[in-house]
mmCIF file with all atom_site columns, C-alpha atoms in Angstrom:
data_model
loop_
_atom_site.group_PDB
_atom_site.id
_atom_site.type_symbol
_atom_site.label_atom_id
_atom_site.label_alt_id
_atom_site.label_comp_id
_atom_site.label_asym_id
_atom_site.label_entity_id
_atom_site.label_seq_id
_atom_site.pdbx_PDB_ins_code
_atom_site.Cartn_x
_atom_site.Cartn_y
_atom_site.Cartn_z
_atom_site.occupancy
_atom_site.B_iso_or_equiv
_atom_site.pdbx_formal_charge
_atom_site.auth_seq_id
_atom_site.auth_comp_id
_atom_site.auth_asym_id
_atom_site.auth_atom_id
_atom_site.pdbx_PDB_model_num
ATOM 1   C CA . MET A 1 1   ? 0.121   -0.369  -0.029  1.00 89.00 ? 1   MET A CA 1
ATOM 2   C CA . VAL A 1 2   ? 1.038   3.332   -1.166  1.00 92.00 ? 2   VAL A CA 1
ATOM 3   C CA . ARG A 1 3   ? 0.076   7.010   0.939   1.00 92.00 ? 3   ARG A CA 1
ATOM 4   C CA . CYS A 1 4   ? -0.666  9.007   -2.002  1.00 91.00 ? 4   CYS A CA 1
ATOM 5   C CA . PRO A 1 5   ? -2.037  12.630  -1.165  1.00 88.00 ? 5   PRO A CA 1
ATOM 6   C CA . PHE A 1 6   ? -3.888  12.420  -4.688  1.00 86.00 ? 6   PHE A CA 1
ATOM 7   C CA . THR A 1 7   ? -6.477  9.642   -3.860  1.00 87.00 ? 7   THR A CA 1
ATOM 8   C CA . VAL A 1 8   ? -9.543  10.663  -2.361  1.00 87.00 ? 8   VAL A CA 1
ATOM 9   C CA . SER A 1 9   ? -9.875  7.277   -0.662  1.00 89.00 ? 9   SER A CA 1
ATOM 10  C CA . LEU A 1 10  ? -8.486  3.736   -1.157  1.00 91.00 ? 10  LEU A CA 1
ATOM 11  C CA . ARG A 1 11  ? -7.812  2.701   -4.542  1.00 91.00 ? 11  ARG A CA 1
ATOM 12  C CA . GLY A 1 12  ? -6.347  -0.369  -6.383  1.00 91.00 ? 12  GLY A CA 1
ATOM 13  C CA . CYS A 1 13  ? -4.217  0.945   -9.229  1.00 89.00 ? 13  CYS A CA 1
ATOM 14  C CA . PRO A 1 14  ? -3.351  -1.938  -11.959 1.00 89.00 ? 14  PRO A CA 1
ATOM 15  C CA . ALA A 1 15  ? -1.134  0.725   -13.710 1.00 82.00 ? 15  ALA A CA 1
ATOM 16  C CA . LEU A 1 16  ? 1.041   0.799   -10.857 1.00 87.00 ? 16  LEU A CA 1
ATOM 17  C CA . ASN A 1 17  ? 0.549   -2.471  -9.550  1.00 90.00 ? 17  ASN A CA 1
ATOM 18  C CA . CYS A 1 18  ? -0.051  -1.022  -5.928  1.00 92.00 ? 18  CYS A CA 1
ATOM 19  C CA . ILE A 1 19  ? -2.778  0.162   -3.788  1.00 94.00 ? 19  ILE A CA 1
ATOM 20  C CA . ARG A 1 20  ? -3.049  4.354   -2.670  1.00 92.00 ? 20  ARG A CA 1
ATOM 21  C CA . TYR A 1 21  ? -4.697  5.336   -0.072  1.00 93.00 ? 21  TYR A CA 1
ATOM 22  C CA . ARG A 1 22  ? -5.743  8.741   1.738   1.00 92.00 ? 22  ARG A CA 1
ATOM 23  C CA . HIS A 1 23  ? -4.828  8.515   5.214   1.00 92.00 ? 23  HIS A CA 1
ATOM 24  C CA . SER A 1 24  ? -7.625  10.902  6.367   1.00 92.00 ? 24  SER A CA 1
ATOM 25  C CA . PHE A 1 25  ? -10.137 8.511   4.489   1.00 91.00 ? 25  PHE A CA 1
ATOM 26  C CA . TYR A 1 26  ? -8.754  5.706   6.574   1.00 92.00 ? 26  TYR A CA 1
ATOM 27  C CA . GLU A 1 27  ? -8.809  7.118   9.760   1.00 92.00 ? 27  GLU A CA 1
ATOM 28  C CA . ARG A 1 28  ? -12.427 7.982   9.105   1.00 91.00 ? 28  ARG A CA 1
ATOM 29  C CA . ASN A 1 29  ? -14.022 5.471   7.592   1.00 91.00 ? 29  ASN A CA 1
ATOM 30  C CA . LEU A 1 30  ? -11.911 2.381   8.465   1.00 92.00 ? 30  LEU A CA 1
ATOM 31  C CA . SER A 1 31  ? -10.093 2.515   11.474  1.00 91.00 ? 31  SER A CA 1
ATOM 32  C CA . GLY A 1 32  ? -12.887 0.913   13.485  1.00 91.00 ? 32  GLY A CA 1
ATOM 33  C CA . ALA A 1 33  ? -14.073 -1.838  10.979  1.00 92.00 ? 33  ALA A CA 1
ATOM 34  C CA . SER A 1 34  ? -13.530 -5.007  11.863  1.00 94.00 ? 34  SER A CA 1
ATOM 35  C CA . ASP A 1 35  ? -10.837 -7.217  10.486  1.00 95.00 ? 35  ASP A CA 1
ATOM 36  C CA . ASP A 1 36  ? -12.847 -8.859  8.145   1.00 96.00 ? 36  ASP A CA 1
ATOM 37  C CA . THR A 1 37  ? -13.985 -5.851  6.879   1.00 95.00 ? 37  THR A CA 1
ATOM 38  C CA . LEU A 1 38  ? -10.574 -4.493  6.254   1.00 95.00 ? 38  LEU A CA 1
ATOM 39  C CA . ARG A 1 39  ? -9.490  -7.895  4.862   1.00 96.00 ? 39  ARG A CA 1
ATOM 40  C CA . PHE A 1 40  ? -12.405 -7.549  2.504   1.00 97.00 ? 40  PHE A CA 1
ATOM 41  C CA . VAL A 1 41  ? -11.844 -3.648  1.663   1.00 96.00 ? 41  VAL A CA 1
ATOM 42  C CA . LEU A 1 42  ? -7.852  -4.656  0.909   1.00 96.00 ? 42  LEU A CA 1
ATOM 43  C CA . LEU A 1 43  ? -8.692  -7.457  -1.060  1.00 96.00 ? 43  LEU A CA 1
ATOM 44  C CA . HIS A 1 44  ? -11.028 -5.737  -3.218  1.00 96.00 ? 44  HIS A CA 1
ATOM 45  C CA . GLU A 1 45  ? -8.340  -3.369  -3.955  1.00 95.00 ? 45  GLU A CA 1
ATOM 46  C CA . GLU A 1 46  ? -6.337  -6.321  -4.670  1.00 96.00 ? 46  GLU A CA 1
ATOM 47  C CA . GLY A 1 47  ? -8.662  -7.382  -6.912  1.00 95.00 ? 47  GLY A CA 1
ATOM 48  C CA . HIS A 1 48  ? -8.398  -4.462  -9.002  1.00 93.00 ? 48  HIS A CA 1
ATOM 49  C CA . VAL A 1 49  ? -4.613  -4.384  -9.087  1.00 94.00 ? 49  VAL A CA 1
ATOM 50  C CA . ARG A 1 50  ? -4.580  -7.832  -10.475 1.00 94.00 ? 50  ARG A CA 1
ATOM 51  C CA . LYS A 1 51  ? -7.731  -8.699  -12.441 1.00 92.00 ? 51  LYS A CA 1
ATOM 52  C CA . GLY A 1 52  ? -8.637  -4.883  -13.693 1.00 88.00 ? 52  GLY A CA 1
ATOM 53  C CA . SER A 1 53  ? -7.190  -3.202  -16.889 1.00 81.00 ? 53  SER A CA 1
ATOM 54  C CA . PRO A 1 54  ? -4.405  -0.423  -16.536 1.00 78.00 ? 54  PRO A CA 1
ATOM 55  C CA . PHE A 1 55  ? -6.052  0.917   -20.284 1.00 76.00 ? 55  PHE A CA 1
ATOM 56  C CA . LEU A 1 56  ? -8.967  1.900   -18.129 1.00 73.00 ? 56  LEU A CA 1
ATOM 57  C CA . SER A 1 57  ? -7.262  4.851   -16.842 1.00 68.00 ? 57  SER A CA 1
ATOM 58  C CA . VAL A 1 58  ? -6.404  6.219   -20.217 1.00 71.00 ? 58  VAL A CA 1
ATOM 59  C CA . LEU A 1 59  ? -9.672  6.408   -21.607 1.00 72.00 ? 59  LEU A CA 1
ATOM 60  C CA . PRO A 1 60  ? -10.834 9.793   -20.051 1.00 73.00 ? 60  PRO A CA 1
ATOM 61  C CA . ALA A 1 61  ? -7.651  11.523  -21.326 1.00 74.00 ? 61  ALA A CA 1
ATOM 62  C CA . LEU A 1 62  ? -8.727  10.119  -25.130 1.00 73.00 ? 62  LEU A CA 1
ATOM 63  C CA . PRO A 1 63  ? -10.316 13.614  -25.689 1.00 76.00 ? 63  PRO A CA 1
ATOM 64  C CA . ILE A 1 64  ? -7.612  15.649  -24.372 1.00 76.00 ? 64  ILE A CA 1
ATOM 65  C CA . LEU A 1 65  ? -4.927  13.354  -26.515 1.00 76.00 ? 65  LEU A CA 1
ATOM 66  C CA . LEU A 1 66  ? -7.142  14.082  -29.671 1.00 73.00 ? 66  LEU A CA 1
ATOM 67  C CA . CYS A 1 67  ? -7.389  17.624  -28.756 1.00 76.00 ? 67  CYS A CA 1
ATOM 68  C CA . LEU A 1 68  ? -3.550  18.103  -28.637 1.00 72.00 ? 68  LEU A CA 1
ATOM 69  C CA . ALA A 1 69  ? -3.046  15.780  -31.578 1.00 72.00 ? 69  ALA A CA 1
ATOM 70  C CA . PHE A 1 70  ? -4.910  18.457  -33.390 1.00 73.00 ? 70  PHE A CA 1
ATOM 71  C CA . LEU A 1 71  ? -4.172  21.717  -32.201 1.00 69.00 ? 71  LEU A CA 1
ATOM 72  C CA . GLY A 1 72  ? -1.096  22.045  -34.576 1.00 65.00 ? 72  GLY A CA 1
ATOM 73  C CA . HIS A 1 73  ? -2.810  20.970  -37.725 1.00 67.00 ? 73  HIS A CA 1
ATOM 74  C CA . PRO A 1 74  ? -2.758  23.394  -40.393 1.00 68.00 ? 74  PRO A CA 1
ATOM 75  C CA . SER A 1 75  ? -6.597  23.344  -41.370 1.00 63.00 ? 75  SER A CA 1
ATOM 76  C CA . LEU A 1 76  ? -7.001  24.446  -37.758 1.00 65.00 ? 76  LEU A CA 1
ATOM 77  C CA . GLN A 1 77  ? -4.788  27.650  -37.995 1.00 63.00 ? 77  GLN A CA 1
ATOM 78  C CA . ALA A 1 78  ? -6.162  31.112  -39.109 1.00 59.00 ? 78  ALA A CA 1
ATOM 79  C CA . GLY A 1 79  ? -6.828  31.287  -42.770 1.00 58.00 ? 79  GLY A CA 1
ATOM 80  C CA . GLY A 1 80  ? -7.791  27.043  -42.472 1.00 62.00 ? 80  GLY A CA 1
ATOM 81  C CA . SER A 1 81  ? -10.627 25.814  -44.220 1.00 68.00 ? 81  SER A CA 1
ATOM 82  C CA . PRO A 1 82  ? -13.781 27.293  -42.249 1.00 70.00 ? 82  PRO A CA 1
ATOM 83  C CA . ALA A 1 83  ? -15.371 23.733  -41.854 1.00 71.00 ? 83  ALA A CA 1
ATOM 84  C CA . ALA A 1 84  ? -12.357 22.323  -40.171 1.00 72.00 ? 84  ALA A CA 1
ATOM 85  C CA . LYS A 1 85  ? -13.257 23.922  -36.914 1.00 75.00 ? 85  LYS A CA 1
ATOM 86  C CA . PRO A 1 86  ? -16.803 22.820  -36.507 1.00 81.00 ? 86  PRO A CA 1
ATOM 87  C CA . VAL A 1 87  ? -15.782 18.948  -37.988 1.00 78.00 ? 87  VAL A CA 1
ATOM 88  C CA . PHE A 1 88  ? -12.798 19.158  -35.317 1.00 78.00 ? 88  PHE A CA 1
ATOM 89  C CA . ILE A 1 89  ? -15.251 20.104  -32.221 1.00 81.00 ? 89  ILE A CA 1
ATOM 90  C CA . ALA A 1 90  ? -17.769 17.173  -33.692 1.00 83.00 ? 90  ALA A CA 1
ATOM 91  C CA . LEU A 1 91  ? -15.385 14.862  -33.636 1.00 81.00 ? 91  LEU A CA 1
ATOM 92  C CA . LEU A 1 92  ? -14.006 15.832  -30.012 1.00 81.00 ? 92  LEU A CA 1
ATOM 93  C CA . LEU A 1 93  ? -17.495 15.398  -28.728 1.00 84.00 ? 93  LEU A CA 1
ATOM 94  C CA . LEU A 1 94  ? -18.349 12.158  -29.947 1.00 85.00 ? 94  LEU A CA 1
ATOM 95  C CA . THR A 1 95  ? -14.554 11.150  -28.862 1.00 81.00 ? 95  THR A CA 1
ATOM 96  C CA . ALA A 1 96  ? -15.561 12.247  -25.550 1.00 81.00 ? 96  ALA A CA 1
ATOM 97  C CA . PHE A 1 97  ? -18.936 10.881  -25.300 1.00 83.00 ? 97  PHE A CA 1
ATOM 98  C CA . PHE A 1 98  ? -17.804 6.868   -26.352 1.00 83.00 ? 98  PHE A CA 1
ATOM 99  C CA . ALA A 1 99  ? -14.189 7.315   -24.323 1.00 79.00 ? 99  ALA A CA 1
ATOM 100 C CA . TYR A 1 100 ? -17.125 8.237   -20.586 1.00 80.00 ? 100 TYR A CA 1
ATOM 101 C CA . ARG A 1 101 ? -18.951 5.850   -21.766 1.00 80.00 ? 101 ARG A CA 1
ATOM 102 C CA . THR A 1 102 ? -16.728 2.748   -22.290 1.00 81.00 ? 102 THR A CA 1
ATOM 103 C CA . TYR A 1 103 ? -14.952 4.003   -18.884 1.00 80.00 ? 103 TYR A CA 1
ATOM 104 C CA . TYR A 1 104 ? -18.416 4.059   -17.106 1.00 81.00 ? 104 TYR A CA 1
ATOM 105 C CA . HIS A 1 105 ? -19.299 0.525   -18.379 1.00 83.00 ? 105 HIS A CA 1
ATOM 106 C CA . ARG A 1 106 ? -16.042 -1.427  -17.557 1.00 86.00 ? 106 ARG A CA 1
ATOM 107 C CA . MET A 1 107 ? -15.763 0.742   -13.989 1.00 85.00 ? 107 MET A CA 1
ATOM 108 C CA . CYS A 1 108 ? -19.149 -1.208  -13.428 1.00 88.00 ? 108 CYS A CA 1
ATOM 109 C CA . ASP A 1 109 ? -17.721 -4.515  -14.616 1.00 90.00 ? 109 ASP A CA 1
ATOM 110 C CA . GLU A 1 110 ? -14.402 -4.061  -13.032 1.00 91.00 ? 110 GLU A CA 1
ATOM 111 C CA . GLU A 1 111 ? -16.273 -3.383  -9.131  1.00 92.00 ? 111 GLU A CA 1
ATOM 112 C CA . PHE A 1 112 ? -18.158 -6.696  -9.606  1.00 94.00 ? 112 PHE A CA 1
ATOM 113 C CA . ILE A 1 113 ? -14.920 -8.657  -11.008 1.00 95.00 ? 113 ILE A CA 1
ATOM 114 C CA . ALA A 1 114 ? -12.985 -7.222  -7.477  1.00 95.00 ? 114 ALA A CA 1
ATOM 115 C CA . ASP A 1 115 ? -15.944 -7.950  -5.341  1.00 96.00 ? 115 ASP A CA 1
ATOM 116 C CA . ARG A 1 116 ? -15.671 -11.477 -6.561  1.00 96.00 ? 116 ARG A CA 1
ATOM 117 C CA . TYR A 1 117 ? -12.252 -11.411 -6.060  1.00 96.00 ? 117 TYR A CA 1
ATOM 118 C CA . ALA A 1 118 ? -12.438 -10.281 -2.569  1.00 96.00 ? 118 ALA A CA 1
ATOM 119 C CA . ALA A 1 119 ? -15.469 -12.924 -1.535  1.00 96.00 ? 119 ALA A CA 1
ATOM 120 C CA . ASP A 1 120 ? -13.653 -16.007 -2.969  1.00 96.00 ? 120 ASP A CA 1
ATOM 121 C CA . ALA A 1 121 ? -10.701 -14.944 -1.135  1.00 96.00 ? 121 ALA A CA 1
ATOM 122 C CA . MET A 1 122 ? -12.320 -14.584 1.903   1.00 96.00 ? 122 MET A CA 1
ATOM 123 C CA . ARG A 1 123 ? -14.354 -17.658 1.830   1.00 95.00 ? 123 ARG A CA 1
ATOM 124 C CA . CYS A 1 124 ? -11.469 -19.861 0.702   1.00 94.00 ? 124 CYS A CA 1
ATOM 125 C CA . CYS A 1 125 ? -8.614  -18.305 3.094   1.00 95.00 ? 125 CYS A CA 1
ATOM 126 C CA . TYR A 1 126 ? -11.423 -17.141 6.175   1.00 95.00 ? 126 TYR A CA 1
ATOM 127 C CA . ARG A 1 127 ? -13.572 -19.227 6.213   1.00 94.00 ? 127 ARG A CA 1
ATOM 128 C CA . VAL A 1 128 ? -15.975 -16.466 5.517   1.00 95.00 ? 128 VAL A CA 1
ATOM 129 C CA . ARG A 1 129 ? -19.402 -17.898 4.919   1.00 93.00 ? 129 ARG A CA 1
ATOM 130 C CA . ASP A 1 130 ? -21.216 -14.536 3.313   1.00 95.00 ? 130 ASP A CA 1
ATOM 131 C CA . PRO A 1 131 ? -18.868 -12.185 2.098   1.00 95.00 ? 131 PRO A CA 1
ATOM 132 C CA . GLY A 1 132 ? -21.823 -10.447 0.459   1.00 95.00 ? 132 GLY A CA 1
ATOM 133 C CA . ALA A 1 133 ? -22.957 -9.351  4.227   1.00 95.00 ? 133 ALA A CA 1
ATOM 134 C CA . LEU A 1 134 ? -19.446 -8.225  4.474   1.00 94.00 ? 134 LEU A CA 1
ATOM 135 C CA . LEU A 1 135 ? -19.998 -5.747  1.421   1.00 95.00 ? 135 LEU A CA 1
ATOM 136 C CA . GLN A 1 136 ? -23.366 -4.901  1.756   1.00 95.00 ? 136 GLN A CA 1
ATOM 137 C CA . ASN A 1 137 ? -22.184 -3.479  5.503   1.00 94.00 ? 137 ASN A CA 1
ATOM 138 C CA . LEU A 1 138 ? -19.041 -1.875  4.194   1.00 93.00 ? 138 LEU A CA 1
ATOM 139 C CA . LEU A 1 139 ? -21.240 0.035   1.243   1.00 92.00 ? 139 LEU A CA 1
ATOM 140 C CA . SER A 1 140 ? -24.100 0.650   3.478   1.00 91.00 ? 140 SER A CA 1
ATOM 141 C CA . THR A 1 141 ? -21.707 2.607   6.200   1.00 89.00 ? 141 THR A CA 1
ATOM 142 C CA . LEU A 1 142 ? -19.540 4.605   3.648   1.00 88.00 ? 142 LEU A CA 1
ATOM 143 C CA . LEU A 1 143 ? -22.754 5.626   1.691   1.00 84.00 ? 143 LEU A CA 1
ATOM 144 C CA . ALA A 1 144 ? -24.239 6.786   5.366   1.00 82.00 ? 144 ALA A CA 1
ATOM 145 C CA . GLY A 1 145 ? -21.122 8.535   6.292   1.00 72.00 ? 145 GLY A CA 1
ATOM 146 C CA . ALA A 1 146 ? -20.550 10.677  2.855   1.00 69.00 ? 146 ALA A CA 1
ATOM 147 C CA . SER A 1 147 ? -23.994 11.763  3.579   1.00 62.00 ? 147 SER A CA 1
ATOM 148 C CA . LEU A 1 148 ? -23.647 13.396  6.981   1.00 59.00 ? 148 LEU A CA 1
ATOM 149 C CA . PRO A 1 149 ? -23.043 17.418  6.817   1.00 52.00 ? 149 PRO A CA 1
ATOM 150 C CA . HIS A 1 150 ? -19.510 17.354  7.327   1.00 46.00 ? 150 HIS A CA 1
ATOM 151 C CA . ARG A 1 151 ? -18.523 14.903  5.042   1.00 45.00 ? 151 ARG A CA 1
ATOM 152 C CA . LYS A 1 152 ? -20.633 16.100  2.037   1.00 43.00 ? 152 LYS A CA 1
ATOM 153 C CA . GLY A 1 153 ? -18.448 16.180  -1.091  1.00 39.00 ? 153 GLY A CA 1
ATOM 154 C CA . VAL A 1 154 ? -16.143 13.469  0.088   1.00 39.00 ? 154 VAL A CA 1
ATOM 155 C CA . ILE A 1 155 ? -16.528 10.575  -2.408  1.00 39.00 ? 155 ILE A CA 1
ATOM 156 C CA . PRO A 1 156 ? -15.501 7.302   -1.096  1.00 42.00 ? 156 PRO A CA 1
ATOM 157 C CA . GLY A 1 157 ? -13.743 6.399   -4.458  1.00 44.00 ? 157 GLY A CA 1
ATOM 158 C CA . ILE A 1 158 ? -14.182 2.552   -5.772  1.00 45.00 ? 158 ILE A CA 1
ATOM 159 C CA . PHE A 1 159 ? -16.752 1.808   -2.727  1.00 48.00 ? 159 PHE A CA 1
ATOM 160 C CA . HIS A 1 160 ? -18.800 4.920   -4.012  1.00 45.00 ? 160 HIS A CA 1
ATOM 161 C CA . SER A 1 161 ? -22.420 3.256   -4.827  1.00 41.00 ? 161 SER A CA 1
ATOM 162 C CA . LYS A 1 162 ? -24.243 5.490   -6.998  1.00 43.00 ? 162 LYS A CA 1
ATOM 163 C CA . PRO A 1 163 ? -27.074 4.881   -9.641  1.00 39.00 ? 163 PRO A CA 1
ATOM 164 C CA . ASP A 1 164 ? -25.126 7.149   -12.142 1.00 46.00 ? 164 ASP A CA 1
ATOM 165 C CA . TYR A 1 165 ? -22.170 4.727   -13.270 1.00 50.00 ? 165 TYR A CA 1
ATOM 166 C CA . ARG A 1 166 ? -21.241 2.499   -10.371 1.00 66.00 ? 166 ARG A CA 1
ATOM 167 C CA . PRO A 1 167 ? -23.551 -0.790  -9.763  1.00 82.00 ? 167 PRO A CA 1
ATOM 168 C CA . SER A 1 168 ? -25.958 0.049   -6.306  1.00 88.00 ? 168 SER A CA 1
ATOM 169 C CA . ILE A 1 169 ? -25.040 -1.922  -3.334  1.00 91.00 ? 169 ILE A CA 1
ATOM 170 C CA . SER A 1 170 ? -28.137 -4.299  -3.622  1.00 93.00 ? 170 SER A CA 1
ATOM 171 C CA . GLU A 1 171 ? -27.060 -5.602  -6.849  1.00 93.00 ? 171 GLU A CA 1
ATOM 172 C CA . ARG A 1 172 ? -23.005 -5.921  -6.160  1.00 94.00 ? 172 ARG A CA 1
ATOM 173 C CA . VAL A 1 173 ? -24.543 -7.963  -3.059  1.00 95.00 ? 173 VAL A CA 1
ATOM 174 C CA . GLN A 1 174 ? -26.706 -9.933  -4.968  1.00 95.00 ? 174 GLN A CA 1
ATOM 175 C CA . ARG A 1 175 ? -24.126 -10.585 -7.682  1.00 95.00 ? 175 ARG A CA 1
ATOM 176 C CA . VAL A 1 176 ? -21.896 -11.698 -5.038  1.00 95.00 ? 176 VAL A CA 1
ATOM 177 C CA . ARG A 1 177 ? -24.101 -14.001 -3.384  1.00 95.00 ? 177 ARG A CA 1
ATOM 178 C CA . ALA A 1 178 ? -25.271 -15.297 -6.885  1.00 94.00 ? 178 ALA A CA 1
ATOM 179 C CA . ALA A 1 179 ? -21.527 -16.094 -7.879  1.00 92.00 ? 179 ALA A CA 1
ATOM 180 C CA . ILE A 1 180 ? -20.765 -17.901 -4.516  1.00 90.00 ? 180 ILE A CA 1
ATOM 181 C CA . ASP A 1 181 ? -23.994 -19.829 -4.897  1.00 88.00 ? 181 ASP A CA 1
ATOM 182 C CA . SER A 1 182 ? -22.953 -21.030 -8.450  1.00 87.00 ? 182 SER A CA 1
ATOM 183 C CA . SER A 1 183 ? -19.436 -22.403 -7.093  1.00 83.00 ? 183 SER A CA 1
ATOM 184 C CA . ASP A 1 184 ? -20.950 -24.082 -4.252  1.00 79.00 ? 184 ASP A CA 1
ATOM 185 C CA . ARG A 1 185 ? -23.296 -26.300 -6.414  1.00 77.00 ? 185 ARG A CA 1
ATOM 186 C CA . LYS A 1 186 ? -20.279 -27.134 -8.832  1.00 72.00 ? 186 LYS A CA 1
ATOM 187 C CA . PRO A 1 187 ? -18.694 -30.179 -8.025  1.00 65.00 ? 187 PRO A CA 1
ATOM 188 C CA . VAL A 1 188 ? -14.978 -29.870 -6.684  1.00 53.00 ? 188 VAL A CA 1
ATOM 189 C CA . VAL A 1 189 ? -12.404 -32.524 -8.127  1.00 54.00 ? 189 VAL A CA 1
ATOM 190 C CA . ARG A 1 190 ? -9.394  -32.772 -6.479  1.00 54.00 ? 190 ARG A CA 1
ATOM 191 C CA . ARG A 1 191 ? -6.310  -34.736 -7.932  1.00 55.00 ? 191 ARG A CA 1
ATOM 192 C CA . THR A 1 192 ? -4.587  -36.700 -5.474  1.00 54.00 ? 192 THR A CA 1
ATOM 193 C CA . GLY A 1 193 ? -1.863  -35.294 -3.766  1.00 55.00 ? 193 GLY A CA 1
ATOM 194 C CA . SER A 1 194 ? -2.714  -31.692 -5.095  1.00 48.00 ? 194 SER A CA 1
ATOM 195 C CA . ASN A 1 195 ? -2.026  -28.611 -3.030  1.00 52.00 ? 195 ASN A CA 1
ATOM 196 C CA . PRO A 1 196 ? -5.156  -26.878 -1.967  1.00 43.00 ? 196 PRO A CA 1
ATOM 197 C CA . SER A 1 197 ? -3.368  -23.409 -2.457  1.00 45.00 ? 197 SER A CA 1
ATOM 198 C CA . THR A 1 198 ? -2.939  -24.191 -6.107  1.00 47.00 ? 198 THR A CA 1
ATOM 199 C CA . GLU A 1 199 ? -6.756  -25.033 -6.726  1.00 46.00 ? 199 GLU A CA 1
ATOM 200 C CA . THR A 1 200 ? -7.947  -21.993 -5.335  1.00 50.00 ? 200 THR A CA 1
ATOM 201 C CA . GLY A 1 201 ? -5.649  -19.638 -6.333  1.00 54.00 ? 201 GLY A CA 1
ATOM 202 C CA . TYR A 1 202 ? -4.996  -18.230 -2.995  1.00 54.00 ? 202 TYR A CA 1
ATOM 203 C CA . PRO A 1 203 ? -2.933  -19.061 0.203   1.00 45.00 ? 203 PRO A CA 1
ATOM 204 C CA . VAL A 1 204 ? -4.597  -21.385 2.633   1.00 40.00 ? 204 VAL A CA 1
ATOM 205 C CA . MET A 1 205 ? -4.444  -19.255 5.635   1.00 38.00 ? 205 MET A CA 1
ATOM 206 C CA . ARG A 1 206 ? -3.492  -21.950 8.855   1.00 35.00 ? 206 ARG A CA 1
#
């Protein structure tokens, strides 16, 4: 974990292969959390690091890169084609729209992936039967804390749950529980002499 003043909360960064956090966010929201809750938070962010896409952080910058690329084009300079500027503006707006649309959809997908990663690890390594309950309590606490008068404007980063582009709390919890139910119904095939840690992908806690 890397302490970072430019991070509003706690965030796994695949591009930098680390988890960045702001100390004030931890003190305000997580310092009194249970051990299992803290484990789930860290595993969720580890899920972003291991399963997330580094390209995701570049998507919002695409319109800016496009603008810089065409800024010095002769057709946009004084005396250039009169139709060049409107075409460029329309292209820039379309790029911005599709870039952010793709970004928000991918963010939503990666939340589910990170939730599943954390839930699987909590069940395999810490024998937590219902990781969905941990997720629900965590998100509800963060959402309630963010709505307090002295915390308005504070966005709990990756755990913020709003209907704009991040999935709702109920949808995230339902998906975690549905994934766990489906994995429980699958028969586990063990090879003779196999190491349990290599089957699950997580270290076995003893």
